[in-house]
């Protein structure tokens, strides 16, 4: 048996991106589609997470298979 739990906090609206650097995250995973990874949007977003280890998962597609979800 496995369990996974996490406290979920959603931040939205004006200033939400600036708040990324204030969260104190140690590891950040950006889950996106290939377009935002290729045009630099994902990298710019992660640059706001100062001091965190970051990674981009850019294989998101509509109606993903179980295998793709597991890779993510």
XYZ file of C-alpha atoms in Angstrom:
72
model
C 0.000 0.000 0.000
C 1.213 3.502 -0.801
C -0.056 6.883 0.326
C 0.686 10.339 -0.918
C -0.594 13.521 0.635
C 0.179 17.155 0.245
C -1.185 20.459 1.337
C -2.670 22.155 -1.712
C -2.541 25.911 -2.022
C -3.700 27.757 -5.138
C -2.409 31.250 -5.834
C -4.030 33.221 -8.651
C -4.507 36.772 -9.847
C -2.317 39.863 -9.991
C 1.102 39.193 -8.521
C 0.722 35.400 -8.489
C 3.886 34.841 -10.519
C 5.907 37.094 -8.225
C 4.736 34.982 -5.283
C 6.586 31.948 -6.657
C 9.880 33.234 -5.300
C 8.359 33.810 -1.874
C 7.067 30.267 -1.353
C 10.434 28.883 -0.313
C 10.110 25.766 -2.463
C 13.120 23.465 -2.677
C 11.974 21.525 -5.742
C 9.596 22.737 -8.455
C 8.128 20.721 -11.309
C 6.533 22.638 -14.193
C 4.049 20.424 -16.063
C 3.315 21.882 -19.487
C 2.868 21.133 -23.157
C 5.745 21.180 -25.667
C 4.796 24.656 -26.964
C 5.402 26.484 -23.672
C 8.606 24.518 -23.103
C 9.957 25.361 -26.563
C 9.057 29.061 -26.576
C 10.745 29.662 -23.211
C 7.632 30.413 -21.159
C 8.194 27.478 -18.789
C 11.851 28.428 -18.251
C 10.917 32.055 -17.539
C 8.336 30.893 -15.011
C 10.854 28.638 -13.269
C 13.430 31.438 -13.162
C 11.118 33.085 -10.611
C 11.685 30.157 -8.234
C 15.009 31.399 -6.892
C 17.130 28.778 -5.180
C 14.868 25.856 -6.080
C 15.818 22.762 -8.050
C 13.563 22.948 -11.117
C 12.466 20.557 -13.829
C 10.131 20.780 -16.822
C 7.874 17.907 -17.885
C 6.664 18.907 -21.348
C 4.923 15.791 -22.625
C 1.409 16.904 -21.681
C -1.213 15.980 -24.256
C -5.013 15.778 -24.324
C -6.461 12.568 -22.882
C -3.072 11.155 -21.828
C -2.505 7.446 -21.523
C -1.823 5.821 -18.173
C 1.787 5.328 -19.286
C 2.232 9.055 -19.991
C 0.695 9.978 -16.636
C 3.105 7.582 -14.935
C 6.084 9.182 -16.725
C 4.944 12.562 -15.434
